[in-house]
PDB file of C-alpha atoms in Angstrom:
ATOM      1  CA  UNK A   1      40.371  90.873 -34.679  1.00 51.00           C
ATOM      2  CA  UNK A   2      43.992  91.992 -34.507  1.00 61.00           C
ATOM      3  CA  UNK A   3      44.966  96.131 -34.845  1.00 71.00           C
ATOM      4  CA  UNK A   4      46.856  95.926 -38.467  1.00 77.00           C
ATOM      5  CA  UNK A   5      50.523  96.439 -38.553  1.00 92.00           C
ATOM      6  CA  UNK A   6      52.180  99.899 -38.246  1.00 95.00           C
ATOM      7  CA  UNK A   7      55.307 100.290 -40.850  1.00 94.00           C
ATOM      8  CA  UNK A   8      57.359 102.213 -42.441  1.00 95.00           C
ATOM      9  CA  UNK A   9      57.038 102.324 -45.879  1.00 94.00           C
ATOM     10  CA  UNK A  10      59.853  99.135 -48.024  1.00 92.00           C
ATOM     11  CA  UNK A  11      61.788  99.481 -50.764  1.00 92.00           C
ATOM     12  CA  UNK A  12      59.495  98.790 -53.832  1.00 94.00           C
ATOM     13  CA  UNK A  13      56.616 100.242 -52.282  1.00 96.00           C
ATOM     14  CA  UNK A  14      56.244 103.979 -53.122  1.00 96.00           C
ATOM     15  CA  UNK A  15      53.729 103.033 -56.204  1.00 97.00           C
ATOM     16  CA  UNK A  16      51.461 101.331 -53.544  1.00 96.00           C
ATOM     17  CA  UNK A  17      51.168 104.332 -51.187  1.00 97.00           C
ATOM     18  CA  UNK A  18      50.811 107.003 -54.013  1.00 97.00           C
ATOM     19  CA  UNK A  19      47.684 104.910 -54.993  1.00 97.00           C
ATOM     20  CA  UNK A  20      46.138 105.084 -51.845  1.00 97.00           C
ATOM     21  CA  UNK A  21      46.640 108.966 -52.130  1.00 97.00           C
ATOM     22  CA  UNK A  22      44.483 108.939 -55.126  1.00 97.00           C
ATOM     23  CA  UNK A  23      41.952 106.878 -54.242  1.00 96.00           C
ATOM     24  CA  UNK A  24      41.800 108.921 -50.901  1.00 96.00           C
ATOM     25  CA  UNK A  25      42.006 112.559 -52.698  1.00 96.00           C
ATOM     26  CA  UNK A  26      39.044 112.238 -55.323  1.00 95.00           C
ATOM     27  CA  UNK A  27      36.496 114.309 -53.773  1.00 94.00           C
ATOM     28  CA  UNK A  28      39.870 116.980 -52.215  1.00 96.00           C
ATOM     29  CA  UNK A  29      38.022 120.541 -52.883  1.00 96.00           C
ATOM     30  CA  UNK A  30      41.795 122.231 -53.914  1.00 97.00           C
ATOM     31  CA  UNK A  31      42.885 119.096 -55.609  1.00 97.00           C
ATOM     32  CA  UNK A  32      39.644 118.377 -57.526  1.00 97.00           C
ATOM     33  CA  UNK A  33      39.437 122.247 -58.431  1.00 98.00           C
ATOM     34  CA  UNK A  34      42.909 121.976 -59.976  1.00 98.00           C
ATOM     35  CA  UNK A  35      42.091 118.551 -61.740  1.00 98.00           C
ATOM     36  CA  UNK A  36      38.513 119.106 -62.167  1.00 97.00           C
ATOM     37  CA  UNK A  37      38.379 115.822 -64.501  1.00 96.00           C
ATOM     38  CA  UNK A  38      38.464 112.150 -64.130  1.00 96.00           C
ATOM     39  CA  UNK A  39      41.327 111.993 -66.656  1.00 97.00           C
ATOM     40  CA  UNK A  40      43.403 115.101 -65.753  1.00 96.00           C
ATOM     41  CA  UNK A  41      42.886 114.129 -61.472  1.00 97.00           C
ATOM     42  CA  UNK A  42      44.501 110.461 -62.897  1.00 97.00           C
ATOM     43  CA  UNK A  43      46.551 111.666 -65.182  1.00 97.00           C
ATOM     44  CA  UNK A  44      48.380 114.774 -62.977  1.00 97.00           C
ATOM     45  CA  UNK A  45      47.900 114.332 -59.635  1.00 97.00           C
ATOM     46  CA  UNK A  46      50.354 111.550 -58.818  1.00 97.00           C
ATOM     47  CA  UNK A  47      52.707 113.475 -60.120  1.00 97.00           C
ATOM     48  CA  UNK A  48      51.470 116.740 -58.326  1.00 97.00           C
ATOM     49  CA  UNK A  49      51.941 114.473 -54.964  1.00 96.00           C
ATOM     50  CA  UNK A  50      54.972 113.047 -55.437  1.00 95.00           C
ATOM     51  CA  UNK A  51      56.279 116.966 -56.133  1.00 95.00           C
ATOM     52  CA  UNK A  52      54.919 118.000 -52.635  1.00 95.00           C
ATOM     53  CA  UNK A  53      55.823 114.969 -51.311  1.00 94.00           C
ATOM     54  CA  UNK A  54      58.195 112.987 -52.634  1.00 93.00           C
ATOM     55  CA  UNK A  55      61.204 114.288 -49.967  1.00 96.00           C
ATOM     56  CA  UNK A  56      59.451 111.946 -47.514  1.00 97.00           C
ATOM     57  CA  UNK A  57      59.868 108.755 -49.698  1.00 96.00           C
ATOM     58  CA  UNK A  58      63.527 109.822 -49.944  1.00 94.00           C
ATOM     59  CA  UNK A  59      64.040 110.279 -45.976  1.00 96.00           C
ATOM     60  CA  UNK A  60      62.441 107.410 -45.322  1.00 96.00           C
ATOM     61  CA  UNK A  61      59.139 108.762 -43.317  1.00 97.00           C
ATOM     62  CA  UNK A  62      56.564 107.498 -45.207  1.00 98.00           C
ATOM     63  CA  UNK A  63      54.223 104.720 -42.639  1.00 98.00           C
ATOM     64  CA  UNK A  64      51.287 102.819 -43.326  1.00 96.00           C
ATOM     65  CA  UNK A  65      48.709 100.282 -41.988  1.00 95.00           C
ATOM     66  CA  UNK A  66      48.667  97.531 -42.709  1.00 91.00           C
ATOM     67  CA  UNK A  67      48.023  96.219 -46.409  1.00 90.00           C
ATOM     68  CA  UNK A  68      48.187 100.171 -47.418  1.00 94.00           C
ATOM     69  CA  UNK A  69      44.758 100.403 -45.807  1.00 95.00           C
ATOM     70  CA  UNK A  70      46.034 104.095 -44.900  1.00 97.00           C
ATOM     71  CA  UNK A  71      49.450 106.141 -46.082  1.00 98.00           C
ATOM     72  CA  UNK A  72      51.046 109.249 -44.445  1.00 98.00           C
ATOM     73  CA  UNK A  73      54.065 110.779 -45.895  1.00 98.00           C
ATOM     74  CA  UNK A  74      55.786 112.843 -43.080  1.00 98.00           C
ATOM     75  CA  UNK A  75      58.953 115.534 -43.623  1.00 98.00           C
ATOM     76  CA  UNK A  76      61.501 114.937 -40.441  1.00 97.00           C
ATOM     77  CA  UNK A  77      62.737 118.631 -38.866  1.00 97.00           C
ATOM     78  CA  UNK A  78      64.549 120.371 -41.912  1.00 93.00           C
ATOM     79  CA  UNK A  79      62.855 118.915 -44.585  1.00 95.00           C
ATOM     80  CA  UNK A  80      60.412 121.167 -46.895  1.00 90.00           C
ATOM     81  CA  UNK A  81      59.085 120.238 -50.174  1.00 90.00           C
ATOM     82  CA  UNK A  82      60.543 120.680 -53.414  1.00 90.00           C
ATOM     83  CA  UNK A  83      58.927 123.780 -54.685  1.00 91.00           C
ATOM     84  CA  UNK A  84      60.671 123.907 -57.938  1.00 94.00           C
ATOM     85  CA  UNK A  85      59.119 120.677 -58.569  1.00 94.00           C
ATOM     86  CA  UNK A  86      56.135 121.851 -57.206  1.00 95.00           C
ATOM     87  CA  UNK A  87      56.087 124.786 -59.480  1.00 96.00           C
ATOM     88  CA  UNK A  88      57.051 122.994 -62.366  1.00 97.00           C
ATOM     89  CA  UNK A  89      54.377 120.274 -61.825  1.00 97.00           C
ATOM     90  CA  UNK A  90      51.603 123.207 -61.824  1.00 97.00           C
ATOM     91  CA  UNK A  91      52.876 125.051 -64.156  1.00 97.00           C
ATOM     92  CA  UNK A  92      52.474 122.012 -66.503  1.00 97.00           C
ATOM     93  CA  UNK A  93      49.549 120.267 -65.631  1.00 97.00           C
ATOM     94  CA  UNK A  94      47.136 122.689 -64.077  1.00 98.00           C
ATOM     95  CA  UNK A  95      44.844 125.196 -66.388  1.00 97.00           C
ATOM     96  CA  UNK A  96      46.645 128.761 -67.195  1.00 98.00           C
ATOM     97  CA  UNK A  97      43.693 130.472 -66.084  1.00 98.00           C
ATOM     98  CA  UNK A  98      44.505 128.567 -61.900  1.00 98.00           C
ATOM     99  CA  UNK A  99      47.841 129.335 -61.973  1.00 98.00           C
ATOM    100  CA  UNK A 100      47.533 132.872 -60.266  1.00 98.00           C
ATOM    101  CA  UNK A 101      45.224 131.203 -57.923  1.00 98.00           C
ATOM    102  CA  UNK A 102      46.452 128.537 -56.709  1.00 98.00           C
ATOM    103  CA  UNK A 103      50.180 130.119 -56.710  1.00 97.00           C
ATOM    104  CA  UNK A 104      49.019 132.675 -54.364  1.00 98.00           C
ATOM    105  CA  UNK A 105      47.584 130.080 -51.468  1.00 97.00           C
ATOM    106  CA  UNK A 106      51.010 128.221 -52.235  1.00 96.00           C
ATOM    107  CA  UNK A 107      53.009 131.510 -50.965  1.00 96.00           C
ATOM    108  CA  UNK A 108      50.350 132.151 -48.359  1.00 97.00           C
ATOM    109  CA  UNK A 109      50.558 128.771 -46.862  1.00 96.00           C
ATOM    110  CA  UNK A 110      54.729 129.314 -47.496  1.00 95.00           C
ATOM    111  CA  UNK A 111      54.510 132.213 -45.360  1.00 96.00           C
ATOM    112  CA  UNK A 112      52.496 130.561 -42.998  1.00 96.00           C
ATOM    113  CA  UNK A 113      54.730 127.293 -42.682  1.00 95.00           C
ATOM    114  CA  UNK A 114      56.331 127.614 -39.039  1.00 96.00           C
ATOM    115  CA  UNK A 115      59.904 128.600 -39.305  1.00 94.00           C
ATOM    116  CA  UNK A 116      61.290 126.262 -36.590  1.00 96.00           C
ATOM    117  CA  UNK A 117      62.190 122.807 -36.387  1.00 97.00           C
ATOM    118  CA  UNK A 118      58.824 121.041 -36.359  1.00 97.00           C
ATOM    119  CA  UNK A 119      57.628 117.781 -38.648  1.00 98.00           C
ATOM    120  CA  UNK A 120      55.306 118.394 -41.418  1.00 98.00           C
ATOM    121  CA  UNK A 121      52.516 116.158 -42.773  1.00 98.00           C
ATOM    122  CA  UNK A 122      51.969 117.107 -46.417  1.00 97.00           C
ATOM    123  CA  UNK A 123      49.745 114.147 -47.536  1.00 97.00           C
ATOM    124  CA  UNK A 124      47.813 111.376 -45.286  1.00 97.00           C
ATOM    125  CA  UNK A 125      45.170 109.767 -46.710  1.00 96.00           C
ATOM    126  CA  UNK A 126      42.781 105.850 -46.188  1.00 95.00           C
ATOM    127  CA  UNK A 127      41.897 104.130 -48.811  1.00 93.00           C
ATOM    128  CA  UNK A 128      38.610 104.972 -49.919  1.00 87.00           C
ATOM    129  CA  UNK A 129      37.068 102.224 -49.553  1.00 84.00           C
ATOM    130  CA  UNK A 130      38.160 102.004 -46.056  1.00 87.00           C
ATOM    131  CA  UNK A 131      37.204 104.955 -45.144  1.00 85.00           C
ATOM    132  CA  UNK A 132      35.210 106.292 -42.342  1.00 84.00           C
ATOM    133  CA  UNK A 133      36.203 103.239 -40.048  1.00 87.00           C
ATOM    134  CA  UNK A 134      38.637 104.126 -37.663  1.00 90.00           C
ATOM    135  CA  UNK A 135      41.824 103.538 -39.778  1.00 93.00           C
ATOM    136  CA  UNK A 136      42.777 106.855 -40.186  1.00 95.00           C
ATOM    137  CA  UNK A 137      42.991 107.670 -36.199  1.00 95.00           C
ATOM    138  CA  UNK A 138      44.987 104.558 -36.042  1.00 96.00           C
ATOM    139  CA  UNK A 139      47.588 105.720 -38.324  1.00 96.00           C
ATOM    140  CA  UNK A 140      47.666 108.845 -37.181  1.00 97.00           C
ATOM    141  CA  UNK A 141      47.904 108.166 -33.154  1.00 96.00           C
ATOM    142  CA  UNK A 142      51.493 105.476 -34.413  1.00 96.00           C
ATOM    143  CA  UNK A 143      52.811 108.384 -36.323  1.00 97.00           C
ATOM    144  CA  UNK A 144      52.692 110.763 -33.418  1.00 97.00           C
ATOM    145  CA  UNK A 145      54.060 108.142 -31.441  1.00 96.00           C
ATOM    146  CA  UNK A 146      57.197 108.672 -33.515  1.00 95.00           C
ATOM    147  CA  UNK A 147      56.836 112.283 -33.941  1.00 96.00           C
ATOM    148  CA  UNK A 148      56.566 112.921 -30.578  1.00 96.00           C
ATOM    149  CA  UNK A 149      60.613 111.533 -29.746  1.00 96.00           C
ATOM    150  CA  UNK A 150      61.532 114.332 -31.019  1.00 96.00           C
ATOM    151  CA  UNK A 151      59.741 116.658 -28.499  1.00 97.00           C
ATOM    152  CA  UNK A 152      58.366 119.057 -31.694  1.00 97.00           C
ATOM    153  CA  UNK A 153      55.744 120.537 -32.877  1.00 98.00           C
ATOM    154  CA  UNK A 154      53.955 118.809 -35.574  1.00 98.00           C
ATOM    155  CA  UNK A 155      52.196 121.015 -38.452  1.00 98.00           C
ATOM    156  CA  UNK A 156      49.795 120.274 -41.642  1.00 98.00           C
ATOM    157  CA  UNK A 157      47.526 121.955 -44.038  1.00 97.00           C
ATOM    158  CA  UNK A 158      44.355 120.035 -45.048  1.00 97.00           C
ATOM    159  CA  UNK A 159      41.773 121.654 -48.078  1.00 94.00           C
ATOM    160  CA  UNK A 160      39.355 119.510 -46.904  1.00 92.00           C
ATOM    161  CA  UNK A 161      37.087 121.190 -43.802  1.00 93.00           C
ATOM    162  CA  UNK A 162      35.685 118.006 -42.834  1.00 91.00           C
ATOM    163  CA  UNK A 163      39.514 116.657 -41.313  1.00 95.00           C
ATOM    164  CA  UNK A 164      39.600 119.765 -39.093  1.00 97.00           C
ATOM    165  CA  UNK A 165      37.543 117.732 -36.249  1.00 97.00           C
ATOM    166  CA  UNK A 166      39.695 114.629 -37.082  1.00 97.00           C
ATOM    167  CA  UNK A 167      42.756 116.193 -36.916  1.00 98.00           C
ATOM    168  CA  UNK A 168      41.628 118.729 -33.796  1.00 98.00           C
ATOM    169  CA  UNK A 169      40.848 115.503 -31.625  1.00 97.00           C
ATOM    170  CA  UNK A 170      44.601 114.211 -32.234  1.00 97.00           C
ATOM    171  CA  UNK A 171      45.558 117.631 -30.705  1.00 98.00           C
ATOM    172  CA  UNK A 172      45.498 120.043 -33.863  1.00 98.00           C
ATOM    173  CA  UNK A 173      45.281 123.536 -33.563  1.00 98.00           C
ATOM    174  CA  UNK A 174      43.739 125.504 -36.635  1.00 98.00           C
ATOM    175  CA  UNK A 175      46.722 128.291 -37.064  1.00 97.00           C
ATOM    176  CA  UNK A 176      45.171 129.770 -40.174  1.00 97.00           C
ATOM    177  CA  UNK A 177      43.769 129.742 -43.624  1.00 98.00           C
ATOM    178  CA  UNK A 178      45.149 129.932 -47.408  1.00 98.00           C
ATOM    179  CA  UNK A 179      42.569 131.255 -49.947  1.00 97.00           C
ATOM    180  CA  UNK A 180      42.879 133.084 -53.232  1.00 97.00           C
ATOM    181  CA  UNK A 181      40.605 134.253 -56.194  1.00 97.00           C
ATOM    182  CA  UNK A 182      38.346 130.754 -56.848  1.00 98.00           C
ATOM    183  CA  UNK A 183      40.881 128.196 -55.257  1.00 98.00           C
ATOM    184  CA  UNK A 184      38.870 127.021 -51.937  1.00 97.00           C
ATOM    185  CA  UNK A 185      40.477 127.837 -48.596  1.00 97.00           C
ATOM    186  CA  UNK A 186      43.771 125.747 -47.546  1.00 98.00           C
ATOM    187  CA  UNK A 187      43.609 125.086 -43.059  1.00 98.00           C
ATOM    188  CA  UNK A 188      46.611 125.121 -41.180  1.00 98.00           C
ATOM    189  CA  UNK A 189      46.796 123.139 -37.917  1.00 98.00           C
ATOM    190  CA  UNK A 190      49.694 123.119 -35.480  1.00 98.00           C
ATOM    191  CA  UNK A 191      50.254 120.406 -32.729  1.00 98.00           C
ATOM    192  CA  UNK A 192      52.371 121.392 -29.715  1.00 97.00           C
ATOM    193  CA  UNK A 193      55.084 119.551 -28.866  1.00 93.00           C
ATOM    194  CA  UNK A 194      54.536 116.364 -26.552  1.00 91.00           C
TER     195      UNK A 194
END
């Protein structure tokens, strides 16, 4: 059986690869305690994404695997997310009553964010129904391949506890943690450059 094909991400795409997001985010501890409802996770969290992300659609790091078995949206050196967008996006989707919460991890994990040129993962995800077979490693190990041209450090922040192993064996360092009020904790991990 042949490895499936490493890409970047084609015009006419960028629907496919938020999908994959969702399906891969529907158990997220931050995500699912902003959207904790079938309808409002559907409803709001593409958008959500596409705030936090959506600069790597635009510079043309976005990669996947194959038939969108897996999806990682990367931010080259200089480029942060949009946090107007960001805030807006919260501010009109997410319950009053999270907004202190989950504003203060976001300017704790700001703070946090390394201050030189480095690339930035914001969202990776694998299917869901693919999950748990090796596809995310795969995805991961081309993307550092690129990454790693540029000599950089490579940095990330993952809600999820259970990706700090995954993400520790691709040469991850946990940096820190992001928590406030109810909002669970936010990791960040640092590679060293290669």
């Amino acid at each position: 059986m042949s490895e499936p094909d490493f890409m970047v991400l084609q015009e006419g795409e960028e629907q496919r690869a938020v999908d994959v997001l969702v399906t891969a985010f529907t158990a997220d501890p931050v995500i699912r305690w902003l959207y904790p409802d079938a309808t409002g996770y559907l409803t709001h969290f593409p958008a959500f994404l596409r705030a936090f992300g959506g600069k790597a659609f635009t510079s043309r790091t976005v990669w996947r695997l194959g038939e969108f078995e897996a999806v990682a949206l990367w931010f080259p050196p200089h480029v942060e997310p949009d946090g107007g967008a960001l805030i807006a996006e919260i501010t009109q989707s997410v319950s009053p009553d999270r907004h202190v919460d989950i504003f203060g991890v976001l300017d704790q994990m700001d703070a946090a964010h390394p201050t030189i040129p480095h690339w930035y993962l914001p969202w990776f995800g694998v299917d869901a129904a693919r999950q748990n077979k090796g596809i995310g490693s795969e995805l991961l190990r081309n993307c550092l391949l690129v990454v790693d041209q540029d000599h950089l450090p490579a940095y990330l922040e993952t809600p999820n506890p259970r990706n700090l192993p995954f993400y520790a064996r691709h040469g991850f360092e946990k940096t820190g943690v992001s928590q406030a009020g109810a909002c669970p904790p936010v990791y960040s991990m640092l590679r060293p450059p290669r």
